[in-house]
One Martini backbone bead per residue (centre of mass of N, CA, C, O) as a GRO file, in nm:
protein
  223
    1VAL     BB    1 -13.547  10.745   9.516
    2THR     BB    2 -13.234  10.865   9.376
    3GLY     BB    3 -12.878  10.900   9.450
    4ALA     BB    4 -12.572  11.051   9.348
    5ASP     BB    5 -12.229  11.148   9.365
    6ARG     BB    6 -12.296  11.327   9.081
    7ARG     BB    7 -12.567  11.511   9.150
    8GLY     BB    8 -12.803  11.309   9.107
    9VAL     BB    9 -13.172  11.296   9.076
   10LYS     BB   10 -13.429  11.038   9.100
   11VAL     BB   11 -13.761  10.962   8.988
   12TRP     BB   12 -13.966  10.670   9.030
   13ASP     BB   13 -14.171  10.438   8.853
   14VAL     BB   14 -14.293  10.111   8.991
   15VAL     BB   15 -14.526  10.074   8.807
   16GLY     BB   16 -14.512   9.771   8.676
   17ASP     BB   17 -14.255   9.606   8.499
   18GLU     BB   18 -14.093   9.891   8.503
   19ALA     BB   19 -13.882  10.133   8.569
   20LYS     BB   20 -13.938  10.496   8.566
   21ALA     BB   21 -13.824  10.805   8.493
   22LEU     BB   22 -13.970  11.114   8.588
   23LYS     BB   23 -13.718  11.255   8.732
   24ASP     BB   24 -13.430  11.485   8.662
   25ARG     BB   25 -13.174  11.619   8.878
   26VAL     BB   26 -12.943  11.891   8.906
   27LEU     BB   27 -12.828  12.042   9.231
   28GLY     BB   28 -12.508  12.103   9.301
   29HIS     BB   29 -12.448  11.832   9.470
   30THR     BB   30 -12.309  11.609   9.706
   31PHE     BB   31 -12.454  11.318   9.807
   32THR     BB   32 -12.513  11.105  10.115
   33CYS     BB   33 -12.836  11.130  10.157
   34LEU     BB   34 -13.186  11.013  10.200
   35ALA     BB   35 -13.543  11.115  10.226
   36LEU     BB   36 -13.893  11.027  10.268
   37GLY     BB   37 -14.193  11.245  10.272
   38THR     BB   38 -14.532  11.306  10.404
   39ARG     BB   39 -14.797  11.562  10.363
   40LYS     BB   40 -15.025  11.783  10.392
   41ALA     BB   41 -15.124  12.027  10.213
   42LYS     BB   42 -15.133  12.348  10.199
   43ARG     BB   43 -15.426  12.490  10.139
   44ASP     BB   44 -15.600  12.205  10.143
   45ASN     BB   45 -15.930  12.028  10.078
   46LYS     BB   46 -15.846  11.737   9.910
   47GLY     BB   47 -15.599  11.567  10.039
   48MET     BB   48 -15.334  11.658   9.949
   49GLN     BB   49 -15.001  11.554   9.887
   50ASP     BB   50 -14.678  11.601  10.004
   51THR     BB   51 -14.358  11.531   9.864
   52PHE     BB   52 -14.044  11.468  10.019
   53VAL     BB   53 -13.689  11.539   9.968
   54ALA     BB   54 -13.408  11.465  10.163
   55MET     BB   55 -13.066  11.604  10.117
   56GLY     BB   56 -12.755  11.523  10.192
   57THR     BB   57 -12.425  11.671  10.237
   58GLU     BB   58 -12.087  11.741  10.248
   59THR     BB   59 -12.135  12.057  10.354
   60GLY     BB   60 -12.422  12.043  10.547
   61ALA     BB   61 -12.646  12.054  10.358
   62ILE     BB   62 -13.013  12.065  10.310
   63LEU     BB   63 -13.234  11.941  10.071
   64VAL     BB   64 -13.580  12.032  10.000
   65TRP     BB   65 -13.799  11.849   9.793
   66ASN     BB   66 -14.088  11.921   9.606
   67LEU     BB   67 -14.252  11.718   9.390
   68ARG     BB   68 -14.513  11.872   9.315
   69LYS     BB   69 -14.353  12.151   9.257
   70GLY     BB   70 -14.050  12.103   9.151
   71LYS     BB   71 -13.882  12.208   9.418
   72VAL     BB   72 -13.679  12.380   9.627
   73VAL     BB   73 -13.785  12.489   9.958
   74TYR     BB   74 -13.511  12.403  10.116
   75THR     BB   75 -13.204  12.521  10.279
   76LEU     BB   76 -13.029  12.359  10.529
   77GLU     BB   77 -12.846  12.568  10.768
   78GLU     BB   78 -12.660  12.673  11.036
   79SER     BB   79 -12.465  12.813  10.826
   80LYS     BB   80 -12.322  12.965  10.557
   81GLY     BB   81 -12.055  12.775  10.593
   82GLY     BB   82 -12.162  12.540  10.721
   83SER     BB   83 -12.122  12.198  10.810
   84SER     BB   84 -12.118  11.897  10.876
   85GLU     BB   85 -12.145  11.618  10.739
   86ILE     BB   86 -12.394  11.425  10.617
   87THR     BB   87 -12.515  11.088  10.720
   88ASP     BB   88 -12.828  11.149  10.801
   89VAL     BB   89 -13.188  11.129  10.731
   90ILE     BB   90 -13.514  11.211  10.900
   91PHE     BB   91 -13.841  11.191  10.948
   92ALA     BB   92 -14.085  11.367  11.164
   93HIS     BB   93 -14.387  11.425  11.264
   94ASN     BB   94 -14.531  11.397  10.983
   95SER     BB   95 -14.307  11.575  10.829
   96SER     BB   96 -14.248  11.846  11.015
   97MET     BB   97 -13.971  11.706  11.064
   98LEU     BB   98 -13.603  11.707  11.075
   99VAL     BB   99 -13.332  11.472  11.099
  100SER     BB  100 -12.975  11.503  11.158
  101GLY     BB  101 -12.665  11.355  11.084
  102HIS     BB  102 -12.311  11.384  11.182
  103LYS     BB  103 -11.965  11.368  11.166
  104ASP     BB  104 -11.937  11.541  11.455
  105GLY     BB  105 -12.182  11.402  11.646
  106ARG     BB  106 -12.437  11.550  11.557
  107VAL     BB  107 -12.776  11.657  11.617
  108ARG     BB  108 -13.048  11.781  11.406
  109GLU     BB  109 -13.343  11.988  11.429
  110TRP     BB  110 -13.609  12.058  11.193
  111ASP     BB  111 -13.837  12.303  11.079
  112LEU     BB  112 -14.070  12.269  10.804
  113SER     BB  113 -14.237  12.546  10.843
  114THR     BB  114 -13.949  12.739  10.842
  115GLY     BB  115 -13.640  12.622  10.810
  116MET     BB  116 -13.545  12.583  11.110
  117LEU     BB  117 -13.355  12.547  11.380
  118LYS     BB  118 -13.430  12.386  11.686
  119LYS     BB  119 -13.189  12.169  11.745
  120SER     BB  120 -12.870  12.077  11.918
  121PHE     BB  121 -12.682  11.765  11.963
  122THR     BB  122 -12.497  11.525  12.134
  123THR     BB  123 -12.369  11.205  12.056
  124GLY     BB  124 -12.204  11.047  12.261
  125GLU     BB  125 -11.857  10.956  12.348
  126ASN     BB  126 -11.525  11.090  12.451
  127SER     BB  127 -11.279  10.992  12.664
  128SER     BB  128 -11.042  11.193  12.542
  129GLY     BB  129 -11.198  11.476  12.450
  130GLY     BB  130 -11.277  11.465  12.173
  131GLN     BB  131 -11.442  11.393  11.914
  132SER     BB  132 -11.721  11.280  11.832
  133PRO     BB  133 -11.874  11.037  11.693
  134SER     BB  134 -12.001  10.942  11.412
  135VAL     BB  135 -12.300  10.949  11.264
  136SER     BB  136 -12.453  10.669  11.084
  137LYS     BB  137 -12.754  10.638  11.224
  138LEU     BB  138 -13.118  10.667  11.206
  139ALA     BB  139 -13.414  10.666  11.431
  140VAL     BB  140 -13.783  10.698  11.454
  141TYR     BB  141 -14.031  10.730  11.738
  142GLN     BB  142 -14.167  10.986  11.783
  143ASN     BB  143 -13.968  11.070  12.076
  144LYS     BB  144 -13.774  10.856  11.955
  145LEU     BB  145 -13.410  10.844  11.925
  146LEU     BB  146 -13.172  10.697  11.713
  147ALA     BB  147 -12.806  10.678  11.750
  148GLY     BB  148 -12.545  10.563  11.544
  149PHE     BB  149 -12.231  10.392  11.568
  150THR     BB  150 -12.098  10.160  11.770
  151GLN     BB  151 -12.322  10.261  11.924
  152ILE     BB  152 -12.643  10.322  12.093
  153CYS     BB  153 -12.860  10.603  12.120
  154LEU     BB  154 -13.126  10.706  12.330
  155HIS     BB  155 -13.352  10.968  12.266
  156ASP     BB  156 -13.511  11.254  12.360
  157LEU     BB  157 -13.634  11.465  12.128
  158ALA     BB  158 -13.738  11.706  12.300
  159SER     BB  159 -13.438  11.734  12.466
  160GLY     BB  160 -13.178  11.531  12.375
  161LYS     BB  161 -13.161  11.315  12.578
  162VAL     BB  162 -13.018  11.045  12.723
  163ILE     BB  163 -13.200  10.717  12.798
  164GLY     BB  164 -13.003  10.515  12.629
  165LYS     BB  165 -12.777  10.225  12.597
  166PHE     BB  166 -12.616  10.030  12.322
  167GLN     BB  167 -12.417   9.733  12.328
  168GLY     BB  168 -12.220   9.503  12.069
  169HIS     BB  169 -12.089   9.637  11.848
  170SER     BB  170 -11.773   9.669  11.640
  171SER     BB  171 -11.913   9.869  11.439
  172SER     BB  172 -12.072  10.055  11.231
  173ILE     BB  173 -12.380  10.164  11.199
  174ARG     BB  174 -12.618  10.092  10.913
  175CYS     BB  175 -12.887   9.981  11.070
  176LEU     BB  176 -13.223  10.104  11.162
  177ASP     BB  177 -13.530   9.988  11.344
  178PHE     BB  178 -13.848  10.011  11.432
  179ASN     BB  179 -14.123   9.909  11.545
  180ALA     BB  180 -14.462   9.979  11.554
  181ASN     BB  181 -14.437  10.059  11.895
  182GLY     BB  182 -14.123  10.116  11.997
  183GLU     BB  183 -14.008   9.857  12.180
  184LEU     BB  184 -13.836   9.784  11.926
  185PHE     BB  185 -13.508   9.713  11.771
  186ALA     BB  186 -13.290   9.713  11.491
  187SER     BB  187 -12.945   9.601  11.411
  188GLY     BB  188 -12.657   9.690  11.199
  189ALA     BB  189 -12.323   9.631  11.081
  190ASP     BB  190 -12.049   9.631  10.895
  191ASP     BB  191 -11.859   9.355  11.019
  192ASP     BB  192 -12.014   9.153  11.242
  193ARG     BB  193 -12.282   9.001  11.143
  194PHE     BB  194 -12.521   9.128  11.324
  195LEU     BB  195 -12.851   9.074  11.431
  196SER     BB  196 -13.021   9.304  11.641
  197ILE     BB  197 -13.248   9.287  11.924
  198TRP     BB  198 -13.417   9.547  12.103
  199SER     BB  199 -13.512   9.692  12.412
  200THR     BB  200 -13.698   9.992  12.547
  201SER     BB  201 -13.758   9.859  12.807
  202ASN     BB  202 -13.641   9.901  13.108
  203LEU     BB  203 -13.382  10.112  13.123
  204GLY     BB  204 -13.284  10.068  13.429
  205SER     BB  205 -13.205   9.805  13.319
  206LYS     BB  206 -13.109   9.551  13.156
  207THR     BB  207 -13.089   9.526  12.824
  208GLY     BB  208 -13.242   9.358  12.590
  209LYS     BB  209 -13.103   9.086  12.373
  210SER     BB  210 -13.089   8.967  12.033
  211SER     BB  211 -12.907   8.738  11.808
  212ALA     BB  212 -12.787   8.708  11.462
  213ILE     BB  213 -12.620   8.541  11.218
  214VAL     BB  214 -12.478   8.663  10.919
  215ARG     BB  215 -12.317   8.646  10.605
  216GLU     BB  216 -12.365   8.955  10.564
  217PRO     BB  217 -12.361   9.268  10.549
  218LEU     BB  218 -12.560   9.529  10.678
  219TYR     BB  219 -12.789   9.798  10.521
  220LEU     BB  220 -13.093   9.681  10.574
  221ILE     BB  221 -13.391   9.749  10.778
  222SER     BB  222 -13.718   9.594  10.861
  223LEU     BB  223 -14.009   9.591  11.102
   0.00000   0.00000   0.00000
């Protein structure tokens, strides 16, 4: 699935020698980010899966598109007037929940069974008392949530509380990913050209980290 800043969303079939666009929709918004998630279809005994695309927008709305049904099933907004621009979205808990990061430094968790906001909390700190730094990237493993800006905060997703902080990058975090068991995660930032591997174990002590220098800025990581 790809989205463009001119309000177009395309679904591609990548099986075979070349990608083919299966669906092409203009949904009336300027998109800033998107995520793909799957879960078992409701009222279905044949194991059919629903595939969802969550699309964040400049206005703070999130559109959730069900590809099997071919329509937007939820428009998630904290208020009718919208909220801060969406900077990242990610599915959680087998795609039953959606987590969004915002330019105003807040993280919001949405219940996709009802389309309602479940909780909202601030990540990061501003020592001058002004607005919290913009959330630039999210990653989730079970109840662990990473929110990146120039540093990275590890939250307990159930409570929203910060349980760990990771510092070392000099610019905005652009990529984050947990490993398969959630004990490690990798991060990369805009300008410092460091790939960092962090441990989430023993958070009461100094958090372990290893880094490697890369030649180009990092925009995507997978562990």
